[in-house]
Short mmCIF file of N, CA and C in Angstrom, two decimals:
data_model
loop_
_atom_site.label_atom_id
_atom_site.label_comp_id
_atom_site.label_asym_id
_atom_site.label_seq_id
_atom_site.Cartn_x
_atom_site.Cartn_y
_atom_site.Cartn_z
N UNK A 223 116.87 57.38 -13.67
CA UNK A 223 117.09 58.61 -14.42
C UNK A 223 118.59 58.90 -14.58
N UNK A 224 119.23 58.62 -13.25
CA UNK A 224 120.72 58.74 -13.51
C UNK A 224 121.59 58.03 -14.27
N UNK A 225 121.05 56.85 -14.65
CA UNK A 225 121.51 55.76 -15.83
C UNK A 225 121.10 56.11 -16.97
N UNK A 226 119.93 56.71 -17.42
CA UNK A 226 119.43 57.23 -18.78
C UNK A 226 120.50 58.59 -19.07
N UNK A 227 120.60 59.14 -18.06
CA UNK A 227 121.75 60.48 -18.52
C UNK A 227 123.22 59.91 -18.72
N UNK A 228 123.34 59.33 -17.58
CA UNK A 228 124.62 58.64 -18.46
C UNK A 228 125.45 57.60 -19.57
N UNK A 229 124.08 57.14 -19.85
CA UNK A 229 123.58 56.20 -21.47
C UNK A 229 123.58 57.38 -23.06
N UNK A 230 123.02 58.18 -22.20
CA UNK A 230 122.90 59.42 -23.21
C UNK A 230 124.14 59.97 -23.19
N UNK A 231 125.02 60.32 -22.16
CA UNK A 231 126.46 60.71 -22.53
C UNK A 231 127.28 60.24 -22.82
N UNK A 232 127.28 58.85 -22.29
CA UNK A 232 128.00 57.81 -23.47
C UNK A 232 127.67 57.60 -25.18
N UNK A 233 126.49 58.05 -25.47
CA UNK A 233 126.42 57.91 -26.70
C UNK A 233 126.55 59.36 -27.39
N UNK A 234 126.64 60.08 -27.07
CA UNK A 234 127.39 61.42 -27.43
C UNK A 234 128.15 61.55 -27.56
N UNK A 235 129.33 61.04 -26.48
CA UNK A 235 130.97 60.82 -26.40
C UNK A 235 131.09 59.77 -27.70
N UNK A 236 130.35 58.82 -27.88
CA UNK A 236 130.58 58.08 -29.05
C UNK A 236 130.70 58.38 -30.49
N UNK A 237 129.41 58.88 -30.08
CA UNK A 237 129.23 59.99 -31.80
C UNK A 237 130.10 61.17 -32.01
N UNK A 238 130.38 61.60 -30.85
CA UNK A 238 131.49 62.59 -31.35
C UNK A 238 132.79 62.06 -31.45
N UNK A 239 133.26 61.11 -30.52
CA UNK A 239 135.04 59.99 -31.07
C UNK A 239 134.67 59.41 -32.77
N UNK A 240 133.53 59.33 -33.23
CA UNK A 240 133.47 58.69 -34.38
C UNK A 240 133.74 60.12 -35.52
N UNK A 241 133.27 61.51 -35.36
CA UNK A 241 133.32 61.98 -35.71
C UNK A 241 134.47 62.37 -36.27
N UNK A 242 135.51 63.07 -35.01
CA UNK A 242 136.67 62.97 -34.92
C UNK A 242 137.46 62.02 -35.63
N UNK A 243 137.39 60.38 -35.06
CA UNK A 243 138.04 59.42 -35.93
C UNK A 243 138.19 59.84 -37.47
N UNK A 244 136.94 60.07 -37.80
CA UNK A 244 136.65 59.94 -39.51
C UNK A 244 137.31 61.45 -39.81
N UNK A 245 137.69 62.07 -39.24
CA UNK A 245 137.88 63.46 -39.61
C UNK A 245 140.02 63.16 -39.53
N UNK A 246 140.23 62.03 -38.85
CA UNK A 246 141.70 61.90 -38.37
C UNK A 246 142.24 61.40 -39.50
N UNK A 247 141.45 59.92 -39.86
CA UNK A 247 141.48 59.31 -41.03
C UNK A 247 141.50 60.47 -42.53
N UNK A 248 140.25 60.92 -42.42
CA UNK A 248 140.41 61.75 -44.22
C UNK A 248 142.09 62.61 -44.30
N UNK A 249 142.07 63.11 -42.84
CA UNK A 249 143.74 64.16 -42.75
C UNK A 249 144.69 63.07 -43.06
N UNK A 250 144.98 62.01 -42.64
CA UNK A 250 145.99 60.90 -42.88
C UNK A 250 145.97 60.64 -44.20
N UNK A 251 144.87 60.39 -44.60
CA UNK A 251 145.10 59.98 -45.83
C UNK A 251 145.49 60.88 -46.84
N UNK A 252 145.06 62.69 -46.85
CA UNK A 252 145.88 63.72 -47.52
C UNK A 252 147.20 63.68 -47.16
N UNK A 253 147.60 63.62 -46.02
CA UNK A 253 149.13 63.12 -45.80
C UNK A 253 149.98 62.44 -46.67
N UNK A 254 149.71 61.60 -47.13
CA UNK A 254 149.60 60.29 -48.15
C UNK A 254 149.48 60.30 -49.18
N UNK A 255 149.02 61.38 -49.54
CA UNK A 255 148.60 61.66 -50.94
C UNK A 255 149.27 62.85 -51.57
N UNK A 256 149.91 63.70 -50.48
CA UNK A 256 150.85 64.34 -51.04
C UNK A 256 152.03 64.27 -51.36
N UNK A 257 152.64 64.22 -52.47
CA UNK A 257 154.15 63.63 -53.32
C UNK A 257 154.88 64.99 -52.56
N UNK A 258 154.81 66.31 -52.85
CA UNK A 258 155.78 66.75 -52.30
C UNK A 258 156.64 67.13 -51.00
N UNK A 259 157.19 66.74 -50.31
CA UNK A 259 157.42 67.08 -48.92
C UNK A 259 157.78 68.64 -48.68
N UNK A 260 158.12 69.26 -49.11
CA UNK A 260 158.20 70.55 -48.98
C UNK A 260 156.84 71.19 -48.48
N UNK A 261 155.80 70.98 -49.34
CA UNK A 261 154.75 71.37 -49.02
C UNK A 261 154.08 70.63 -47.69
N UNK A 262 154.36 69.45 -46.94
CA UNK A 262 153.64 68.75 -46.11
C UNK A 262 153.74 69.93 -44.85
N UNK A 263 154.76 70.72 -44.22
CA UNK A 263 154.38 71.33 -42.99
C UNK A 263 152.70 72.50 -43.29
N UNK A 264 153.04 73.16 -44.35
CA UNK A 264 151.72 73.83 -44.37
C UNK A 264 150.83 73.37 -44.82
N UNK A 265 150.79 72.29 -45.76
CA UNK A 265 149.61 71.30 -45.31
C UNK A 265 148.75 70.70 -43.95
N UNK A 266 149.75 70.23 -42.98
CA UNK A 266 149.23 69.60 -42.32
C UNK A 266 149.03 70.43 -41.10
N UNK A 267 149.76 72.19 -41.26
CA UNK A 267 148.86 73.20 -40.62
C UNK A 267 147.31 73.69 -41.06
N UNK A 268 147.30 73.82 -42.44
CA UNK A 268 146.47 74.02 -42.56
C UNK A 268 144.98 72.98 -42.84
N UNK A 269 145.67 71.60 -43.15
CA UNK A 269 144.46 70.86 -42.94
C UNK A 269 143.87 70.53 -41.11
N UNK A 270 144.70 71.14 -40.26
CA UNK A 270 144.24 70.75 -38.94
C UNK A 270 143.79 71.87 -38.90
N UNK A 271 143.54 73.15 -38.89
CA UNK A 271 142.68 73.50 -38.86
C UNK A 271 141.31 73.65 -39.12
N UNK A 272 141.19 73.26 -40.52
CA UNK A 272 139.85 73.13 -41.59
C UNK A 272 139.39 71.71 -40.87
N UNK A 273 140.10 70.63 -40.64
CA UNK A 273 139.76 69.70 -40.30
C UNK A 273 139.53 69.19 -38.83
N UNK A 274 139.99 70.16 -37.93
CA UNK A 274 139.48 70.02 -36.68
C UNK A 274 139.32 70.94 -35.83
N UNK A 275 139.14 71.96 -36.76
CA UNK A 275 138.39 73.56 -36.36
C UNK A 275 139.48 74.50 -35.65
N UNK A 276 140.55 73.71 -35.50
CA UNK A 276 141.81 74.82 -34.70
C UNK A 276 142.27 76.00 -34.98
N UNK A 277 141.98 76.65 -34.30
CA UNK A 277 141.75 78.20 -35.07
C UNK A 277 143.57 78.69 -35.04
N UNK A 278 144.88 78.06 -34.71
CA UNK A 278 145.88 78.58 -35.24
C UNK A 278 146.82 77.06 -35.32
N UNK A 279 147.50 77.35 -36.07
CA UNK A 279 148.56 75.95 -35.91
C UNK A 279 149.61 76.42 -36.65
N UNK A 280 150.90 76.09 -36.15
CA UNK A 280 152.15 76.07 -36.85
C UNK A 280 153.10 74.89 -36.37
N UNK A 281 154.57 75.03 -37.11
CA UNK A 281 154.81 73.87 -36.61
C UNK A 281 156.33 74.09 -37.09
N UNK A 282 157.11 73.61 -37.06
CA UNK A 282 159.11 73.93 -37.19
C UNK A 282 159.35 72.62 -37.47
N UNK A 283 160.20 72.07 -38.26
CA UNK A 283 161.10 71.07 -38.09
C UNK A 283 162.60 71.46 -38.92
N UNK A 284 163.65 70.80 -37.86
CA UNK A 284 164.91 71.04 -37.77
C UNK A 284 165.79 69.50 -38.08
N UNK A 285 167.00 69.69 -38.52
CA UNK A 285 167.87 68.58 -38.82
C UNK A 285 167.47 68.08 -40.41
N UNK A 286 167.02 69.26 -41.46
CA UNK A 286 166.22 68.68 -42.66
C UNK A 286 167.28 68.54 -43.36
N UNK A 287 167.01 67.92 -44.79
CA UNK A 287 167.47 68.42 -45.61
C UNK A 287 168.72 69.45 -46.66
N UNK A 288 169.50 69.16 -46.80
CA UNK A 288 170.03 70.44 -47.51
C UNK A 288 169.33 71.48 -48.09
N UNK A 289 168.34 70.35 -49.40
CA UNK A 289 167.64 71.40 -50.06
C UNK A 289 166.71 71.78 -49.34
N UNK A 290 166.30 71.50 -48.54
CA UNK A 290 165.10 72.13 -47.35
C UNK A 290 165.64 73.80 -46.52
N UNK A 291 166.83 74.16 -46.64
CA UNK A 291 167.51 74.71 -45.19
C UNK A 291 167.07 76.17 -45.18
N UNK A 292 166.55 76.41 -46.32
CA UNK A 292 165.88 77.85 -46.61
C UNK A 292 164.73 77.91 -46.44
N UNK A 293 163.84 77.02 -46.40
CA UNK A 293 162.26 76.63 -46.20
C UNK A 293 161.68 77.61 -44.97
N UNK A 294 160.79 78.13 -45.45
CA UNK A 294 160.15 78.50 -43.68
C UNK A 294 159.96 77.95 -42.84
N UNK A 295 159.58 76.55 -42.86
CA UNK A 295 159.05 76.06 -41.74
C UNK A 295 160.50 75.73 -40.96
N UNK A 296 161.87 75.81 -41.53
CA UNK A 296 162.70 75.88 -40.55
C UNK A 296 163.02 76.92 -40.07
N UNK A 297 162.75 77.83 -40.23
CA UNK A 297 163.24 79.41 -40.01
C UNK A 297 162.91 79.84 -38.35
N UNK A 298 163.62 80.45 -37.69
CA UNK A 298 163.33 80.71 -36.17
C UNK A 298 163.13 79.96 -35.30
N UNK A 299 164.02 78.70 -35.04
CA UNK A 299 164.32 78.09 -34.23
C UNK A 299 165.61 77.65 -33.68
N UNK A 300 165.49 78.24 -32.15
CA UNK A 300 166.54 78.00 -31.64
C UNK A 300 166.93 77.17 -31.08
N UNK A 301 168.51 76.96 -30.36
CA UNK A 301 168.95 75.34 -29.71
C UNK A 301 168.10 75.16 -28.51
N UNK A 302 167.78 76.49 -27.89
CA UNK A 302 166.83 76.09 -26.87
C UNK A 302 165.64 75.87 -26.98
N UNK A 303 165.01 75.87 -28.11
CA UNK A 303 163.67 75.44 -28.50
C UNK A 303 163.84 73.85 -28.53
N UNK A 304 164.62 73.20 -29.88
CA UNK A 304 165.10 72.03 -29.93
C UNK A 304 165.66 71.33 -28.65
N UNK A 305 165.79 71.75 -27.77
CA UNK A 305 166.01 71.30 -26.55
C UNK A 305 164.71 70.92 -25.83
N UNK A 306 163.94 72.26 -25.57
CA UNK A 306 162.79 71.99 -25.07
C UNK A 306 161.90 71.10 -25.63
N UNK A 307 161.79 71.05 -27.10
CA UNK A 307 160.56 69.77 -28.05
C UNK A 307 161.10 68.50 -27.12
N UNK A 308 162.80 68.41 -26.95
CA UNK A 308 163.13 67.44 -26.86
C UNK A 308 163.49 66.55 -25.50
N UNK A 309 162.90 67.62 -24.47
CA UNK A 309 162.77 67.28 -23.07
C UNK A 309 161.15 66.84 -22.89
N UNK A 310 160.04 66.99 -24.10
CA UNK A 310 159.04 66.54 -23.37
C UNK A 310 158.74 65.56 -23.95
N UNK A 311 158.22 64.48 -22.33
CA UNK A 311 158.37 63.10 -22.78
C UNK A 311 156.63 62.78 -23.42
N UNK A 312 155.93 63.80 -23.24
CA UNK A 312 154.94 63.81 -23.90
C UNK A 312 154.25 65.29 -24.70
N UNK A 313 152.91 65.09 -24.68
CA UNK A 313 152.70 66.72 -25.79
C UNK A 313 152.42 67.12 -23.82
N UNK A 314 152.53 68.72 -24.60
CA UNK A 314 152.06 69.77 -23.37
C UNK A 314 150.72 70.30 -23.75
N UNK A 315 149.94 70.51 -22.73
CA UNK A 315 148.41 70.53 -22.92
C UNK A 315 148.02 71.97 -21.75
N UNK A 316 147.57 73.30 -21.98
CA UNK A 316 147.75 73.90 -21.04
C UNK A 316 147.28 75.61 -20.98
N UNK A 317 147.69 76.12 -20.22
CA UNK A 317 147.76 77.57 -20.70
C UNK A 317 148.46 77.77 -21.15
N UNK A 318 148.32 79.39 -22.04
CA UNK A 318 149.55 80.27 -22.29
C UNK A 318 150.65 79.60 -21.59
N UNK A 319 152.12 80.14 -22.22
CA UNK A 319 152.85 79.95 -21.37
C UNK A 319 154.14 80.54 -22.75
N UNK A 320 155.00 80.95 -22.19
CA UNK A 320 155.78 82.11 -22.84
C UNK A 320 157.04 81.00 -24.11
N UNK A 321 157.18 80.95 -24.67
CA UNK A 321 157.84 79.87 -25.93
C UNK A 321 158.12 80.40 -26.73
N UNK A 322 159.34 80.24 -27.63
CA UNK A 322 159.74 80.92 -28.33
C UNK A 322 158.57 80.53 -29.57
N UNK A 323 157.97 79.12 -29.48
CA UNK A 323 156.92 78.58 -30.55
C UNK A 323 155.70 79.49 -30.82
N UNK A 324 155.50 80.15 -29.56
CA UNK A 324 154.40 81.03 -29.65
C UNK A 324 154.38 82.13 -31.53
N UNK A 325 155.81 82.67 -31.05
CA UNK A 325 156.14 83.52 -32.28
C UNK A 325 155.64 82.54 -33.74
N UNK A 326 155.25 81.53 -33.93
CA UNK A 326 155.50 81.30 -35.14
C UNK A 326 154.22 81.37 -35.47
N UNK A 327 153.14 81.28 -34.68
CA UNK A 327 151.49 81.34 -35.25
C UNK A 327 151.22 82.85 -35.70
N UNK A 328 150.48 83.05 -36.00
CA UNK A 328 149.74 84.25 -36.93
C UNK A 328 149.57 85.32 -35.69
N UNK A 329 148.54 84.81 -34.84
CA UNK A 329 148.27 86.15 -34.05
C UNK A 329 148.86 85.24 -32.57
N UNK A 330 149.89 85.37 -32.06
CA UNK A 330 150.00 84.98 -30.81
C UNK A 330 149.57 85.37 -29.67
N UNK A 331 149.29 86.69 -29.55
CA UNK A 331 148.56 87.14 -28.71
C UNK A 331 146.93 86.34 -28.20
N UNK A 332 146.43 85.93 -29.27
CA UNK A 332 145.01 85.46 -29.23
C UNK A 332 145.16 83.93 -28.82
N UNK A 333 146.21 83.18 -28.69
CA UNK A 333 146.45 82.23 -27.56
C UNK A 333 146.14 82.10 -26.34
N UNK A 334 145.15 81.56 -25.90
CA UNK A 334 145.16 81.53 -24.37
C UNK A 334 145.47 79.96 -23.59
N UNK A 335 145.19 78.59 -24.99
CA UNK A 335 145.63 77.51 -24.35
C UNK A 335 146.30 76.90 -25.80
N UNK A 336 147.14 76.34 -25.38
CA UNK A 336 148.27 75.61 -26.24
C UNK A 336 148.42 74.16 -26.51
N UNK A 337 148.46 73.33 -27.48
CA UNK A 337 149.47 72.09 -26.89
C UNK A 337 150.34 72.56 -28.27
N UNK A 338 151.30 71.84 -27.33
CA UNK A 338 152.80 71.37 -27.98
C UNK A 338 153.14 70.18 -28.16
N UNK A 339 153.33 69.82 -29.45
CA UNK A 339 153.23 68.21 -29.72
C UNK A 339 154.82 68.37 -30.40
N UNK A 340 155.95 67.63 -29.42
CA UNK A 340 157.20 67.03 -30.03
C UNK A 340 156.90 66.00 -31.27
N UNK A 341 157.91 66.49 -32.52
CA UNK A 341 157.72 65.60 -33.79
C UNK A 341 158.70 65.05 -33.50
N UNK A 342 158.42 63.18 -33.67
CA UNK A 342 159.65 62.65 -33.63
C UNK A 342 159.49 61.55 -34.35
N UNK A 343 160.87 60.91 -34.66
CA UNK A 343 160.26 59.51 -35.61
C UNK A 343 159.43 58.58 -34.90
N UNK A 344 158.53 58.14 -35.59
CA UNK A 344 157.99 57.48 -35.11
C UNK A 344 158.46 55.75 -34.88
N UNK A 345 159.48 55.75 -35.72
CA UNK A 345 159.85 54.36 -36.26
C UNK A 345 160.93 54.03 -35.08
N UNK A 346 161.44 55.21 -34.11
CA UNK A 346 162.84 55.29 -33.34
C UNK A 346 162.43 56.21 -31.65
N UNK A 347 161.37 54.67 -31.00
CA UNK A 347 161.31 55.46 -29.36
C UNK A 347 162.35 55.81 -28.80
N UNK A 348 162.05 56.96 -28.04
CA UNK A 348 163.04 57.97 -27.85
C UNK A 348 163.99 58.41 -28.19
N UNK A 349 163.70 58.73 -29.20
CA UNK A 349 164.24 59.30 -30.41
C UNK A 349 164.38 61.49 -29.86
N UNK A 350 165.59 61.97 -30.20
CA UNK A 350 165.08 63.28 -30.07
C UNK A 350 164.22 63.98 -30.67
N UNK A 351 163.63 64.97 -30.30
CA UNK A 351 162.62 65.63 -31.56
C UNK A 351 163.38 66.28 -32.26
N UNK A 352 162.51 65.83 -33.89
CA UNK A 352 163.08 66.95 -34.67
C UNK A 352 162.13 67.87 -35.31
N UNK A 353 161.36 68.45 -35.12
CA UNK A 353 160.04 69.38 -34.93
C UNK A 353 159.44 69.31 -33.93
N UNK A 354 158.35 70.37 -33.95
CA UNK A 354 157.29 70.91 -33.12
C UNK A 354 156.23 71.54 -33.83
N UNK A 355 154.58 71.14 -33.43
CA UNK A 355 153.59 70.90 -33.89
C UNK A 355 152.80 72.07 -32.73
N UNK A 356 153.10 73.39 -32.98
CA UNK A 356 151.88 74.28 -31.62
C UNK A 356 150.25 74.03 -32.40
N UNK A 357 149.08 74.23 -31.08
CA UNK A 357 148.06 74.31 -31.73
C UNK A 357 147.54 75.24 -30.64
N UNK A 358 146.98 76.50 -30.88
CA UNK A 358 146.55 77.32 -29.96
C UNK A 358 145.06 77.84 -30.22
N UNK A 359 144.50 78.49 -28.88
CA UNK A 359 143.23 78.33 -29.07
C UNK A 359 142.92 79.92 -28.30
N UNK A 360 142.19 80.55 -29.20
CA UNK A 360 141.95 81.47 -27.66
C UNK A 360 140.51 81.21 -26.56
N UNK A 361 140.29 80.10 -26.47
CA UNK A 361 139.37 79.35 -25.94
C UNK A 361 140.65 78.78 -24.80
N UNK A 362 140.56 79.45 -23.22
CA UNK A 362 141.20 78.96 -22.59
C UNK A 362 140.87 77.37 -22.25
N UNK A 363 139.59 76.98 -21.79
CA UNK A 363 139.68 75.30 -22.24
C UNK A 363 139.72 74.81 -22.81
N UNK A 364 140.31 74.96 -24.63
CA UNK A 364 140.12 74.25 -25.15
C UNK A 364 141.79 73.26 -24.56
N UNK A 365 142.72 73.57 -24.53
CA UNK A 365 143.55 72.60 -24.11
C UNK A 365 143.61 72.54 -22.98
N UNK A 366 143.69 71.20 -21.70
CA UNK A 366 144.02 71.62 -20.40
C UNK A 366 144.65 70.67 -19.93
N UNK A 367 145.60 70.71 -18.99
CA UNK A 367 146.51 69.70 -18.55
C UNK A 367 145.94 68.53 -18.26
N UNK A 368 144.46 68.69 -17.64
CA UNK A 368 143.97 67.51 -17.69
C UNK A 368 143.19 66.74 -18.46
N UNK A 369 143.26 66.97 -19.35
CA UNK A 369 142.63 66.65 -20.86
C UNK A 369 143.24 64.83 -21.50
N UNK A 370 142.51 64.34 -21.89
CA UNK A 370 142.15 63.25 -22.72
C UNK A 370 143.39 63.50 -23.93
N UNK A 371 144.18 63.17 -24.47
CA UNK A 371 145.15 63.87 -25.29
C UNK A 371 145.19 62.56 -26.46
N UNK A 372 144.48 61.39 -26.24
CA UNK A 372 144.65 60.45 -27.02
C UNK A 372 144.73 61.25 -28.85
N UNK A 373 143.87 61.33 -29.15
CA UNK A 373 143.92 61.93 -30.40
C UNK A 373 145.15 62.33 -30.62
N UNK A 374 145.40 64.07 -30.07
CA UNK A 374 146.57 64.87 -30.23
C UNK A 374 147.64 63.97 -30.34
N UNK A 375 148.13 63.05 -29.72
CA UNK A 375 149.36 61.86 -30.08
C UNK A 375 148.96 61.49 -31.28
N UNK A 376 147.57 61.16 -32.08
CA UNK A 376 148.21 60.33 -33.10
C UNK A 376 148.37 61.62 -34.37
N UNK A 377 147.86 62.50 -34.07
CA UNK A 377 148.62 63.62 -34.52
C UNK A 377 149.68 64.01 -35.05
N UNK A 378 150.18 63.50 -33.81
CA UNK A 378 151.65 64.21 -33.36
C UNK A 378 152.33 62.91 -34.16
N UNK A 379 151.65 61.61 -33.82
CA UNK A 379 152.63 60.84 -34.64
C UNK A 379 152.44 60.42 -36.02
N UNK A 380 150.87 61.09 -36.60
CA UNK A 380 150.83 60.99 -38.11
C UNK A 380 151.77 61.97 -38.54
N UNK A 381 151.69 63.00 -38.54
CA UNK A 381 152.52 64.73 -38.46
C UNK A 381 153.88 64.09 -38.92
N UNK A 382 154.43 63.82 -37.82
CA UNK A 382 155.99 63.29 -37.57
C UNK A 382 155.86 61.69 -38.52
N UNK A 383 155.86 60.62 -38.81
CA UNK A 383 155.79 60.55 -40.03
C UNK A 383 155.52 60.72 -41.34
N UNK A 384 155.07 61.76 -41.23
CA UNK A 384 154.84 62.19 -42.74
C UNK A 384 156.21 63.46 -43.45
N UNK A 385 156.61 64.08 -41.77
CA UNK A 385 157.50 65.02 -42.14
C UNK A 385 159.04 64.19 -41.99
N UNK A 386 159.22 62.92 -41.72
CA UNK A 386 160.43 62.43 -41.31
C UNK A 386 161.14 62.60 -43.23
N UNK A 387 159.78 63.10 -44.28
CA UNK A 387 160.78 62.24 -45.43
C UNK A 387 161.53 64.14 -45.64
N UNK A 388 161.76 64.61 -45.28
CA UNK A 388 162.07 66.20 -44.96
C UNK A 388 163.78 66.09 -44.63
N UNK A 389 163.47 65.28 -43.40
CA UNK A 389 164.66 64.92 -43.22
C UNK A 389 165.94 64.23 -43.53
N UNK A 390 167.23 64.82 -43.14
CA UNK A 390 168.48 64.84 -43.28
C UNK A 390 169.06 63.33 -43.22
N UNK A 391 169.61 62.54 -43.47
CA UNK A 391 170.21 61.23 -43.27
C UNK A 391 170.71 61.30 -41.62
N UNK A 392 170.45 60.06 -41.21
CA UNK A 392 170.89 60.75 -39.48
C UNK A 392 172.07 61.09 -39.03
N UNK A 393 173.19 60.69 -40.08
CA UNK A 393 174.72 60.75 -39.51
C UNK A 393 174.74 62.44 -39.55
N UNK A 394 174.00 62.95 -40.39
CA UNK A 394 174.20 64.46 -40.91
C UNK A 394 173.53 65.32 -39.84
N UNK A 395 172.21 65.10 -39.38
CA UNK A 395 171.87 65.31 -37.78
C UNK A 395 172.53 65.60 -36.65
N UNK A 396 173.31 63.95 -35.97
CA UNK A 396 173.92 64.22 -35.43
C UNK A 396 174.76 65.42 -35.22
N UNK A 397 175.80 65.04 -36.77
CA UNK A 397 176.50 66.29 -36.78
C UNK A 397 175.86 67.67 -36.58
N UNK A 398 174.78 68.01 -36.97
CA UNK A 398 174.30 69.48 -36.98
C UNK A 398 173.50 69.36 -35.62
N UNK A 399 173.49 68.90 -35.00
CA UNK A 399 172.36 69.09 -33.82
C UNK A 399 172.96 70.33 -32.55
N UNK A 400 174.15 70.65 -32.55
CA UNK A 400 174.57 71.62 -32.18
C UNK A 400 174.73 73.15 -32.96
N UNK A 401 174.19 73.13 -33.93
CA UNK A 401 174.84 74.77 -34.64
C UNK A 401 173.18 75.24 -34.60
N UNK A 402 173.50 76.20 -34.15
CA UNK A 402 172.84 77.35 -34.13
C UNK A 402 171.61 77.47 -35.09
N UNK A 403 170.68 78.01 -35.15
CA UNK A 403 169.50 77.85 -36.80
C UNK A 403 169.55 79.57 -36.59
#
């Protein structure tokens, strides 16, 4: 009996990774399909939600563009934010926890678990971040430190290539990676 239940939860866990998969894939491929980059941060907030039920998502990226520098999605981020994307060597998976990122979702208050997914090139390991990807839940398990996070990485690294074409030439980076936003 104890092998039939766990035959049965293996094939649940299956059907639902397939689910997911196919749901990762259709988002990638809108990724892909959108010509304008301007529009890709609230795209790919708002297709993660519709597409994997996340009831808030926002997301910042910094070091863009010229013509980008007025955009919202750069707006309200500080050096110590860009610091912090860029100290974690992976996403953060967890409770609440006080961030200046919090401010950028809709209702922050209704957060009770978070991840934080550093955007970075994907093409350049350890690379600094140059965005941040929050996804909050007011479902305190839905994120938890000890959580399975495979997905959320490729996320984090479809996300972050799709927003790298946003970005600034790198010599121009460098230079700006100290001034203030």
């Amino acid at each position: 009996k104890v092998l039939e239940n766990r035959l049965v939860d293996m094939i649940r866990h299956g059907s639902e990774n397939s689910v997911t998969t196919n749901r990762l894939l259709q988002w990638a491929a809108g990724l892909h399909l959108e010509h304008d980059p301007a529009v890709l941060p609230q795209k790919i907030c708002d297709d993660i939600r519709d597409q994997f039920m996340v009831p808030q998502a926002a997301l910042r990226v910094w070091g863009v563009a010229p013509h980008h520098a007025d955009a919202p999605f750069v707006r309200g981020v500080s050096n110590d934010t860009k610091s912090f994307a860029s100290s974690l060597a992976t996403l953060y998976c967890g409770m609440h926890v006080n961030v200046e990122a919090l401010r950028w979702l809709d209702e922050p208050l209704l957060a009770a678990s978070l991840a934080l997914i550093p955007l970075r090139d994907p093409g350049k390991p350890g690379a600094a971040a140059f965005g941040l990807l929050v996804l909050a839940s007011p479902d305190a398990s839905r994120y938890q430190d000890d959580m399975a996070t495979d997905y959320l990485e490729h996320i984090g690294r479809l996300a972050s290539a799709a927003l790298t074409r946003l970005l600034a030439p790198a010599a121009d980076r460098q230079s700006d990676a100290g001034q203030p936003a």
